[in-house]
């Protein structure tokens, strides 16, 4: 019998399946949804190890080796928008765990809850369902939280309000938050971002699929839709910006359909071998961009329009949305609050919910800079809002180095971490803010290991955790990245220094900030 080349290729892929593929083939991650009551009764110690440390992540339930028995619950927060009602429910959940309970705003404008006990999960999920919340498919080989401009629908410079589209894409992928076996066995994690403004507020270029606003014929009177980029990703082995698919789609359900098609092509053709080579970009390179595009078209059953020659992103850099901003709705304002490294407690969450109800329309928004926005505050209520205690705590005008600080979870909760990040990043930024005057914000991003969850490559100064030897001892250290640009001419930063011991960072940064960012001693 002659075996066709395509069969051979499939067999080659089959033969080289990685260990994650083996356990997914035995039992899909989503299957543990029906076992939650049983797990809660058994207690976490008695659960099969693969279910505990692997499959539960399909439901957003993350076992933490650093804090055994105290789970992390990763939500889905489409577009980073939530109501005060939802925030209060999440605060109640966290509050139950006393000192263990806290939450983090993530680099995908999402919330992660900490200290959660497995025995409470069935009840928590019932409450999520009533409140319209879900944590479904938020970890492992699934599509992560879908991001969009945090000021969609309210920003003066908006082109397309993408909120409805983001929700539709999430609902398609997760079957309205119930879980969807069609997309629970992707070859790897997957990120989608839909930008609708003139600034790239969500680092869309580092997503597996990015939608960028674009006029069809590059003429502002022509139809507004999106150019589609594909394949952006960060990993320990390789980091790449997304590349143009050479496709323009209208701002309607075609966005949902092209996401479905790309995910299907990825699911059915992506490599399931070496885990470090399984993100979408590897498949695009293996197939060739034209063949990949043709496969997406075949899946959709349409011919895609070629990309508009230019996209409509005009802003260099990006706003951090902190402070008071007039909305496009006359007489209304949004106020961005600075939440240091995104770390909050139940009391803070209750306060954000209260502020949103008393002064706004009950809505809260989260940003990829790990901050919060309270929108829809009338002019007449603004002064009173600004006098509120939480607004003093979460400053609207923080010092420049603290202002733009972003940090991944680090060793406090993450097993991959090579260093502690959040507390160190915050303490160092505050120290440098007290010793130096810098007349521009300097975007500093920290990440605890090469997985790059804290996106050091998009920062003015990025820190990537590693180890160094100093005085004969192993110490926590960072590789330093510089030159990351965001917005119209986005580009990834490059490593400029290797293995700088964290204890030396204050003086290294003082020099860097003085030489490259015009800082002067106070
Ligand atoms: Fe991440 C794995 C935290 C954004 C790339 N990431 C992890 C895990 C789940 C590892 C683990 O099980 O401990 C971390 C959970 C720690 C914890 O307890 O919080 C983790 N990632 C995070 C968050 C919370 C960082 C933060 O402090 O904000 C972000 C959650 C986003 C969300 O709401 O879903 C987070 N992770 C990112 C990003 C940034 C982004 O999406 O813009 C990236 C780089 C972009 C990308 O994925 O292309 C990122 N995380 C990774 C990777 C490397 C992926 C790869 O292809 O190799 C891993 C490890 C893996 O998947 O094998 C990882
Ligand atoms: Fe953990 Fe590394 Fe991601 Fe930081 S970058 S959250 S240390 S996996």
Coordinates of C-alpha atoms and ligand atoms in Angstrom, one line a residue:
X1 CA 0.0 0.0 0.0
X2 CA 1.3 3.5 -0.9
X3 CA 0.9 6.0 2.0
X4 CA 0.1 9.5 0.9
X5 CA 2.5 12.3 2.1
X6 CA -0.3 13.9 4.1
X7 CA -1.0 10.7 6.0
X8 CA 2.7 10.3 6.6
X9 CA 2.9 13.8 8.0
X10 CA -0.1 13.1 10.3
X11 CA 1.5 9.9 11.5
X12 CA 4.8 11.7 12.2
X13 CA 2.9 14.2 14.3
X14 CA 0.9 11.4 16.0
X15 CA 4.2 9.6 16.9
X16 CA 5.7 12.7 18.5
X17 CA 2.8 13.7 20.6
X18 CA 3.8 15.5 23.8
X19 CA 2.8 14.3 27.3
X20 CA -0.1 16.9 27.5
X21 CA -1.6 15.5 24.4
X22 CA -1.5 12.0 25.9
X23 CA -3.6 13.0 28.9
X24 CA -5.9 15.2 26.8
X25 CA -6.6 12.1 24.6
X26 CA -7.3 10.0 27.6
X27 CA -9.9 12.5 29.0
X28 CA -10.7 16.0 27.8
X29 CA -10.0 18.8 30.3
X30 CA -13.6 19.9 30.3
X31 CA -14.8 16.5 31.4
X32 CA -13.8 17.3 35.0
X33 CA -16.7 19.8 35.1
X34 CA -19.1 17.0 35.9
X35 CA -16.8 15.7 38.6
X36 CA -16.6 18.8 40.7
X37 CA -19.1 17.7 43.4
X38 CA -17.2 14.5 43.7
X39 CA -13.8 16.3 43.9
X40 CA -15.2 18.7 46.6
X41 CA -16.3 15.7 48.7
X42 CA -13.0 13.8 48.2
X43 CA -10.7 16.8 49.1
X44 CA -7.9 17.9 46.8
X45 CA -5.3 15.5 48.3
X46 CA -7.3 12.5 47.0
X47 CA -7.8 13.7 43.4
X48 CA -5.9 12.1 40.5
X49 CA -2.8 14.2 40.0
X50 CA -3.5 15.0 36.3
X51 CA -7.0 16.1 37.1
X52 CA -5.7 18.3 40.0
X53 CA -2.8 20.0 38.3
X54 CA -3.9 19.8 34.7
X55 CA -7.5 19.3 33.8
X56 CA -9.0 21.5 36.4
X57 CA -7.3 24.5 34.6
X58 CA -9.8 24.0 31.8
X59 CA -12.4 25.3 34.3
X60 CA -10.1 28.1 35.4
X61 CA -9.2 26.3 38.7
X62 CA -5.4 26.3 39.2
X63 CA -3.7 24.2 41.8
X64 CA -0.8 26.2 43.3
X65 CA 2.2 24.1 44.3
X66 CA 3.4 27.1 46.2
X67 CA 0.3 27.2 48.4
X68 CA -1.2 23.7 48.3
X69 CA -4.9 23.5 48.9
X70 CA -5.3 27.2 48.2
X71 CA -6.4 27.4 44.5
X72 CA -6.3 30.3 42.1
X73 CA -9.4 30.9 40.1
X74 CA -8.9 32.6 36.7
X75 CA -12.0 34.3 35.5
X76 CA -13.0 35.4 32.0
X77 CA -13.7 39.1 31.8
X78 CA -14.4 39.9 28.2
X79 CA -13.1 43.3 27.3
X80 CA -12.2 43.8 31.0
X81 CA -15.7 45.0 31.7
X82 CA -17.7 44.0 34.8
X83 CA -20.6 45.2 36.8
X84 CA -20.5 46.3 40.5
X85 CA -22.7 43.3 41.2
X86 CA -20.1 40.9 39.7
X87 CA -17.2 42.6 41.5
X88 CA -19.1 42.4 44.8
X89 CA -19.7 38.6 44.3
X90 CA -16.0 38.1 43.5
X91 CA -15.1 40.2 46.6
X92 CA -17.4 38.0 48.8
X93 CA -15.7 34.9 47.5
X94 CA -12.2 36.2 48.3
X95 CA -13.3 37.6 51.6
X96 CA -14.3 34.1 52.8
X97 CA -10.6 33.1 52.9
X98 CA -9.3 35.8 55.3
X99 CA -5.6 36.5 54.9
X100 CA -5.3 34.0 52.1
X101 CA -8.0 35.7 50.0
X102 CA -6.9 38.3 47.4
X103 CA -7.1 39.0 43.7
X104 CA -5.0 40.2 40.8
X105 CA -5.8 42.2 37.7
X106 CA -3.9 40.4 35.0
X107 CA -2.1 41.5 31.8
X108 CA -5.1 40.4 29.9
X109 CA -7.5 42.8 31.7
X110 CA -8.9 39.9 33.7
X111 CA -9.2 38.9 37.4
X112 CA -7.6 36.0 39.2
X113 CA -8.9 35.1 42.7
X114 CA -6.6 33.6 45.3
X115 CA -6.9 31.4 48.3
X116 CA -10.0 29.5 47.0
X117 CA -10.8 26.1 48.5
X118 CA -11.8 23.3 46.2
X119 CA -14.7 22.3 48.4
X120 CA -16.3 25.7 47.7
X121 CA -16.0 25.5 43.9
X122 CA -19.4 23.9 43.1
X123 CA -21.2 26.6 45.1
X124 CA -19.0 29.3 43.6
X125 CA -19.8 28.1 40.1
X126 CA -23.5 28.1 40.8
X127 CA -23.2 31.7 41.9
X128 CA -21.2 32.5 38.8
X129 CA -23.9 31.1 36.7
X130 CA -26.6 33.2 38.4
X131 CA -24.4 36.3 38.0
X132 CA -23.4 35.7 34.4
X133 CA -19.8 35.1 35.3
X134 CA -17.6 32.3 34.0
X135 CA -14.0 31.0 34.4
X136 CA -14.5 28.4 31.7
X137 CA -11.6 27.5 29.4
X138 CA -9.4 30.2 30.9
X139 CA -6.2 28.0 31.3
X140 CA -4.1 25.5 29.4
X141 CA -4.9 24.7 25.8
X142 CA -7.7 27.1 25.5
X143 CA -8.4 30.7 24.3
X144 CA -7.5 33.2 27.0
X145 CA -9.5 36.2 28.0
X146 CA -10.3 38.2 24.9
X147 CA -9.1 41.8 25.2
X148 CA -10.4 45.1 23.8
X149 CA -9.9 48.8 24.5
X150 CA -10.8 49.4 28.1
X151 CA -12.6 52.6 27.0
X152 CA -14.7 51.1 24.3
X153 CA -18.0 52.9 23.9
X154 CA -16.9 55.9 25.9
X155 CA -13.6 57.1 24.3
X156 CA -13.7 60.2 22.1
X157 CA -11.2 58.7 19.6
X158 CA -13.1 55.4 19.1
X159 CA -13.7 54.0 15.7
X160 CA -15.6 50.7 16.5
X161 CA -17.2 49.8 19.8
X162 CA -15.9 46.2 20.0
X163 CA -17.6 45.1 23.3
X164 CA -20.4 43.2 21.6
X165 CA -18.0 41.4 19.2
X166 CA -15.7 40.4 22.1
X167 CA -18.6 38.9 23.9
X168 CA -19.9 37.1 20.8
X169 CA -16.4 35.6 20.2
X170 CA -16.2 34.4 23.8
X171 CA -19.7 32.9 23.7
X172 CA -18.8 31.1 20.5
X173 CA -15.6 29.6 22.0
X174 CA -17.1 28.7 25.4
X175 CA -20.6 27.9 24.4
X176 CA -21.9 30.9 26.5
X177 CA -19.6 30.0 29.4
X178 CA -20.9 26.4 29.7
X179 CA -17.8 24.9 28.0
X180 CA -17.4 23.9 24.4
X181 CA -15.7 20.6 23.4
X182 CA -15.1 22.0 19.9
X183 CA -12.3 24.2 21.3
X184 CA -11.1 22.5 24.5
X185 CA -8.4 20.5 22.7
X186 CA -6.3 23.1 20.9
X187 CA -2.6 22.2 20.4
X188 CA -1.7 25.1 22.8
X189 CA -2.9 28.3 24.5
X190 CA -4.4 31.0 22.2
X191 CA -4.8 34.7 22.5
X192 CA -7.3 37.0 20.7
X193 CA -7.5 40.8 20.9
X194 CA -10.0 43.1 19.1
X195 CA -8.9 46.8 19.0
X196 CA -11.4 49.4 18.0
X197 CA -9.7 52.7 18.6
X198 CA -6.9 54.7 17.0
X199 CA -4.5 53.6 19.6
X200 CA -3.4 50.0 20.1
X201 CA -4.4 50.0 23.8
X202 CA -4.1 46.2 24.3
X203 CA -0.8 45.2 22.6
X204 CA -2.8 43.5 19.9
X205 CA 0.4 42.6 18.0
X206 CA 1.3 40.0 20.6
X207 CA -1.8 38.0 20.1
X208 CA -2.4 34.8 18.0
X209 CA -5.3 36.7 16.3
X210 CA -5.4 40.5 16.4
X211 CA -8.2 42.6 14.8
X212 CA -7.0 46.2 14.0
X213 CA -9.4 48.8 12.7
X214 CA -9.0 49.6 9.1
X215 CA -11.0 51.4 6.3
X216 CA -11.6 49.0 3.5
X217 CA -10.0 51.1 0.8
X218 CA -7.8 53.1 3.1
X219 CA -10.2 56.0 2.5
X220 CA -12.0 57.3 5.6
X221 CA -15.3 57.4 3.8
X222 CA -15.2 53.7 2.9
X223 CA -16.4 50.9 5.2
X224 CA -14.8 50.5 8.5
X225 CA -13.8 47.0 9.6
X226 CA -10.6 45.2 10.7
X227 CA -7.3 44.0 9.2
X228 CA -6.5 40.7 10.6
X229 CA -3.1 39.8 12.0
X230 CA -2.1 36.3 13.1
X231 CA 0.6 34.4 15.0
X232 CA 1.8 36.9 17.6
X233 CA 3.1 35.2 20.8
X234 CA 5.7 35.0 23.6
X235 CA 7.2 31.9 24.8
X236 CA 10.4 30.9 26.6
X237 CA 11.9 29.7 23.3
X238 CA 10.7 32.5 20.9
X239 CA 8.8 35.8 20.8
X240 CA 7.1 37.2 17.7
X241 CA 4.8 40.0 16.7
X242 CA 1.7 39.0 14.7
X243 CA 2.0 39.1 10.9
X244 CA -0.7 40.3 8.5
X245 CA -3.0 37.6 7.2
X246 CA -3.8 39.8 4.2
X247 CA -7.5 39.8 5.2
X248 CA -10.0 42.6 5.9
X249 CA -13.2 41.7 7.6
X250 CA -16.3 43.9 8.3
X251 CA -17.1 44.7 11.9
X252 CA -19.9 42.1 12.2
X253 CA -20.3 38.4 12.7
X254 CA -17.5 37.7 10.2
X255 CA -15.2 38.4 13.1
X256 CA -16.7 35.5 15.0
X257 CA -16.6 33.3 11.9
X258 CA -13.0 34.0 11.1
X259 CA -12.0 33.3 14.7
X260 CA -13.9 30.0 14.5
X261 CA -12.2 29.1 11.2
X262 CA -8.7 30.0 12.4
X263 CA -9.2 28.0 15.6
X264 CA -10.5 25.0 13.6
X265 CA -7.5 25.1 11.3
X266 CA -5.2 25.4 14.3
X267 CA -7.0 22.6 16.2
X268 CA -6.9 20.2 13.2
X269 CA -3.5 20.9 11.8
X270 CA -1.3 22.4 14.6
X271 CA 1.6 20.4 15.8
X272 CA 1.1 18.4 18.9
X273 CA 4.7 17.5 19.3
X274 CA 7.4 19.6 21.0
X275 CA 5.4 21.9 23.3
X276 CA 7.7 24.8 22.5
X277 CA 6.7 24.6 18.9
X278 CA 3.0 24.3 19.0
X279 CA 1.7 27.9 19.0
X280 CA -0.2 29.2 15.9
X281 CA 2.9 30.9 14.4
X282 CA 4.6 27.5 14.0
X283 CA 1.7 26.2 12.0
X284 CA 1.6 29.3 9.8
X285 CA 5.3 28.8 9.0
X286 CA 4.8 25.1 8.4
X287 CA 1.9 25.6 6.0
X288 CA 3.1 28.9 4.5
X289 CA 0.9 32.0 5.0
X290 CA -0.9 31.6 1.6
X291 CA -1.9 28.0 2.3
X292 CA -2.9 28.9 5.9
X293 CA -5.1 31.8 4.6
X294 CA -6.6 29.4 2.0
X295 CA -7.4 26.9 4.7
X296 CA -9.1 29.6 6.7
X297 CA -11.1 30.6 3.6
X298 CA -12.1 27.0 2.9
X299 CA -13.3 26.6 6.5
X300 CA -15.4 29.8 6.2
X301 CA -16.7 29.0 2.8
X302 CA -15.9 32.5 1.5
X303 CA -13.2 34.4 -0.3
X304 CA -11.6 36.8 2.2
X305 CA -11.1 40.4 1.1
X306 CA -7.5 41.4 0.9
X307 CA -6.2 43.6 3.8
X308 CA -6.8 47.3 3.6
X309 CA -3.4 48.9 2.6
X310 CA -3.2 50.8 5.9
X311 CA -4.7 50.3 9.3
X312 CA -6.4 53.1 11.2
X313 CA -4.0 53.1 14.2
X314 CA -2.6 56.5 14.2
X315 CA -1.4 57.0 17.8
X316 CA 2.3 56.4 18.7
X317 CA 2.5 55.0 22.2
X318 CA -0.6 54.5 24.2
X319 CA -2.7 56.1 26.9
X320 CA -2.6 54.5 30.3
X321 CA -6.2 55.8 31.0
X322 CA -5.2 57.0 34.5
X323 CA -6.8 60.2 35.8
X324 CA -9.9 62.1 34.7
X325 CA -11.0 61.9 31.0
X326 CA -14.1 63.4 29.3
X327 CA -16.2 60.8 27.5
X328 CA -17.7 61.1 24.1
X329 CA -21.0 61.3 26.0
X330 CA -21.2 65.0 26.9
X331 CA -21.1 65.7 30.7
X332 CA -19.7 62.2 31.5
X333 CA -16.2 61.2 32.6
X334 CA -14.1 58.1 33.1
X335 CA -11.5 58.0 35.8
X336 CA -8.6 55.6 35.8
X337 CA -7.3 54.5 39.2
X338 CA -3.8 53.2 39.7
X339 CA -3.8 49.8 41.4
X340 CA -0.2 49.0 42.1
X341 CA 0.8 45.8 40.2
X342 CA -2.9 45.0 40.0
X343 CA -3.0 43.4 43.5
X344 CA -6.2 43.9 45.5
X345 CA -8.1 42.6 48.5
X346 CA -11.8 42.0 49.2
X347 CA -12.1 45.5 50.8
X348 CA -10.7 47.1 47.7
X349 CA -13.1 45.2 45.5
X350 CA -16.1 46.2 47.6
X351 CA -14.9 49.8 47.4
X352 CA -14.6 49.7 43.6
X353 CA -18.1 48.3 43.4
X354 CA -19.4 51.0 45.7
X355 CA -17.7 53.8 43.8
X356 CA -19.1 52.5 40.5
X357 CA -22.6 52.4 41.9
X358 CA -22.6 55.7 43.8
X359 CA -20.8 57.8 41.1
X360 CA -21.1 55.9 37.8
X361 CA -23.5 53.5 36.2
X362 CA -22.3 50.5 38.2
X363 CA -19.7 49.5 35.6
X364 CA -15.9 48.8 36.3
X365 CA -13.3 48.3 33.6
X366 CA -9.9 46.7 33.9
X367 CA -6.8 47.5 31.8
X368 CA -3.9 45.4 30.5
X369 CA -1.7 47.7 32.7
X370 CA -3.5 46.0 35.7
X371 CA -5.4 49.1 36.6
X372 CA -9.2 49.9 37.0
X373 CA -11.4 52.5 35.4
X374 CA -14.7 53.8 36.8
X375 CA -16.7 55.2 33.8
X376 CA -19.8 57.3 33.4
X377 CA -19.3 59.8 36.2
X378 CA -21.3 63.0 35.7
X379 CA -19.4 66.3 35.9
X380 CA -21.5 67.2 38.9
X381 CA -20.3 64.2 40.9
X382 CA -16.6 64.3 39.9
X383 CA -15.4 66.5 42.7
X384 CA -17.0 64.4 45.4
X385 CA -15.7 61.2 43.7
X386 CA -12.1 62.6 43.7
X387 CA -12.4 63.2 47.5
X388 CA -13.2 59.5 48.2
X389 CA -10.7 57.5 50.3
X390 CA -10.2 54.7 47.7
X391 CA -9.4 57.4 45.1
X392 CA -6.7 58.7 47.4
X393 CA -5.4 55.1 47.9
X394 CA -5.5 54.2 44.2
X395 CA -4.1 57.5 43.0
X396 CA -5.2 59.1 39.8
X397 CA -1.8 60.7 39.3
X398 CA 0.9 58.4 40.7
X399 CA 4.6 59.1 40.5
X400 CA 6.0 58.4 37.0
X401 CA 7.8 55.1 37.6
X402 CA 5.1 53.6 39.8
X403 CA 2.5 54.8 37.3
X404 CA 3.5 52.5 34.4
X405 CA 4.6 49.5 36.4
X406 CA 3.3 46.1 35.3
X407 CA 4.2 42.8 36.9
X408 CA 3.4 39.1 36.5
X409 CA 2.6 36.9 39.6
X410 CA 6.1 35.8 40.4
X411 CA 7.3 33.3 43.0
X412 CA 4.7 34.2 45.6
X413 CA 2.2 32.0 43.8
X414 CA 3.7 30.8 40.6
X415 CA 5.8 27.6 40.4
X416 CA 7.6 28.6 37.2
X417 CA 9.0 31.8 38.8
X418 CA 12.7 32.2 39.2
X419 CA 12.3 35.4 41.3
X420 CA 9.8 37.3 43.4
X421 CA 8.3 40.1 41.2
X422 CA 5.3 42.1 42.4
X423 CA 6.6 43.3 45.8
X424 CA 10.1 43.9 44.5
X425 CA 8.9 45.8 41.5
X426 CA 6.7 48.0 43.5
X427 CA 9.2 48.7 46.3
X428 CA 11.9 49.5 43.7
X429 CA 9.7 51.8 41.7
X430 CA 8.7 53.7 44.8
X431 CA 12.3 54.0 45.9
X432 CA 13.4 55.4 42.5
X433 CA 10.4 57.7 42.4
X434 CA 11.6 59.2 45.7
X435 CA 15.2 59.6 44.6
X436 CA 14.8 60.7 41.0
X437 CA 12.7 63.2 39.0
X438 CA 11.6 61.8 35.6
X439 CA 9.4 64.0 33.5
X440 CA 7.9 61.2 31.4
X441 CA 6.3 57.9 32.4
X442 CA 8.7 55.0 31.9
X443 CA 6.8 51.8 31.2
X444 CA 8.5 49.1 33.3
X445 CA 7.3 45.5 33.0
X446 CA 8.5 42.6 35.3
X447 CA 8.2 39.0 34.6
X448 CA 9.3 36.1 36.8
X449 CA 10.5 33.7 34.1
X450 CA 11.0 33.4 30.3
X451 CA 7.3 32.6 29.8
X452 CA 6.9 36.4 29.7
X453 CA 3.4 36.8 31.2
X454 CA 4.4 40.3 32.3
X455 CA 5.4 41.2 28.7
X456 CA 8.9 42.6 29.3
X457 CA 9.4 42.9 25.5
X458 CA 6.7 45.6 25.2
X459 CA 8.2 47.8 27.9
X460 CA 10.6 50.8 27.9
X461 CA 12.5 48.8 30.4
X462 CA 11.6 45.1 30.9
X463 CA 12.8 42.7 33.6
X464 CA 12.9 39.0 33.0
X465 CA 13.6 36.8 36.1
X466 CA 16.7 34.6 36.1
X467 CA 19.4 33.5 38.5
X468 CA 23.0 34.8 38.8
X469 CA 26.0 34.0 40.9
X470 CA 27.2 36.7 43.2
X471 CA 29.9 36.2 45.8
X472 CA 29.8 32.5 45.2
X473 CA 26.0 32.3 45.9
X474 CA 23.0 31.9 43.6
X475 CA 20.9 35.1 43.7
X476 CA 17.7 36.3 42.1
X477 CA 18.5 38.3 39.0
X478 CA 17.0 39.8 35.9
X479 CA 17.8 40.1 32.2
X480 CA 17.0 43.6 31.2
X481 CA 15.1 44.4 28.0
X482 CA 14.8 47.8 26.3
X483 CA 13.3 49.4 23.3
X484 CA 9.8 48.0 23.4
X485 CA 7.5 50.3 21.4
X486 CA 3.7 50.2 21.5
X487 CA 1.1 51.8 19.2
X488 CA 1.5 52.6 15.6
X489 CA 5.1 51.5 15.2
X490 CA 5.0 48.7 17.8
X491 CA 8.2 46.7 18.1
X492 CA 9.5 44.2 20.6
X493 CA 12.3 45.2 23.0
X494 CA 15.6 43.5 23.0
X495 CA 17.7 42.1 25.8
X496 CA 20.4 44.6 26.7
X497 CA 21.8 43.2 29.9
X498 CA 22.1 39.7 31.2
X499 CA 21.6 38.3 34.8
X500 CA 21.8 41.5 36.8
X501 CA 21.4 40.6 40.5
X502 CA 18.2 42.1 41.8
X503 CA 20.1 43.6 44.8
X504 CA 22.1 45.7 42.3
X505 CA 19.1 47.0 40.4
X506 CA 18.7 50.3 42.3
X507 CA 22.0 51.6 41.1
X508 CA 21.8 50.0 37.6
X509 CA 18.4 51.6 37.1
X510 CA 19.4 55.0 38.5
X511 CA 22.1 55.0 35.8
X512 CA 19.8 53.8 33.0
X513 CA 17.0 56.3 33.9
X514 CA 19.5 59.1 34.0
X515 CA 21.3 58.3 30.8
X516 CA 18.3 57.2 28.6
X517 CA 15.2 58.9 30.1
X518 CA 16.6 62.2 31.4
X519 CA 16.1 61.4 35.1
X520 CA 17.8 63.8 37.6
X521 CA 18.5 63.3 41.3
X522 CA 15.9 64.9 43.6
Ligands
LIG1 FE1 0.9 33.5 31.6 C1 1.6 30.2 32.2 C2 0.1 33.9 34.8 C3 -0.5 36.4 30.8 C4 2.6 33.4 28.6 N1 0.8 32.3 33.2 C5 1.1 30.9 33.2 C6 0.7 30.3 34.5 C7 -0.7 29.7 34.3 C8 1.7 29.2 35.0 C9 1.2 28.5 36.2 O1 0.4 27.5 36.1 O2 1.6 28.9 37.3 C10 0.7 31.5 35.4 C11 -0.2 31.5 36.6 C12 0.4 32.2 37.8 C13 -0.5 32.7 38.8 O3 -0.8 32.0 39.9 O4 -1.0 33.8 38.7 C14 0.5 32.7 34.4 N2 -0.1 34.9 32.6 C15 -0.3 34.9 33.9 C16 -0.9 36.2 34.4 C17 -1.8 36.1 35.6 C18 0.3 37.3 34.6 C19 -0.2 38.5 35.4 O5 0.2 38.7 36.5 O6 -1.0 39.3 34.8 C20 -1.6 36.6 33.0 C21 -3.0 36.1 33.0 C22 -3.7 36.5 31.7 C23 -5.2 36.1 31.7 O7 -6.0 36.8 32.3 O8 -5.4 35.0 31.2 C24 -0.7 35.9 32.0 N3 1.0 34.7 30.0 C25 0.4 35.9 29.9 C26 0.9 36.6 28.7 C27 0.6 38.0 28.3 C28 -0.5 38.2 27.3 O9 -1.3 37.4 27.1 O10 -0.5 39.3 26.8 C29 1.8 35.7 28.1 C30 2.7 36.0 26.8 C31 1.8 36.1 25.6 C32 1.5 34.8 25.0 O11 0.9 33.9 25.6 O12 1.8 34.6 23.8 C33 1.8 34.5 28.9 N4 1.9 32.1 30.5 C34 2.6 32.3 29.4 C35 3.3 31.1 29.0 C36 4.2 30.8 27.8 C37 3.3 30.4 26.6 C38 4.1 29.7 25.6 O13 3.6 29.6 24.4 O14 5.1 29.1 25.8 C39 3.0 30.1 30.1 C40 3.5 28.7 30.2 C41 2.8 27.7 29.3 O15 1.8 28.0 28.8 O16 3.4 26.7 29.1 C42 2.1 30.8 31.0
LIG2 FE1 4.7 32.6 36.4 FE2 6.7 33.0 34.7 FE3 4.2 33.7 34.1 FE4 5.5 35.1 35.9 S1 6.1 34.9 33.7 S2 3.4 34.4 36.1 S3 6.7 33.6 36.9 S4 4.9 31.7 34.4

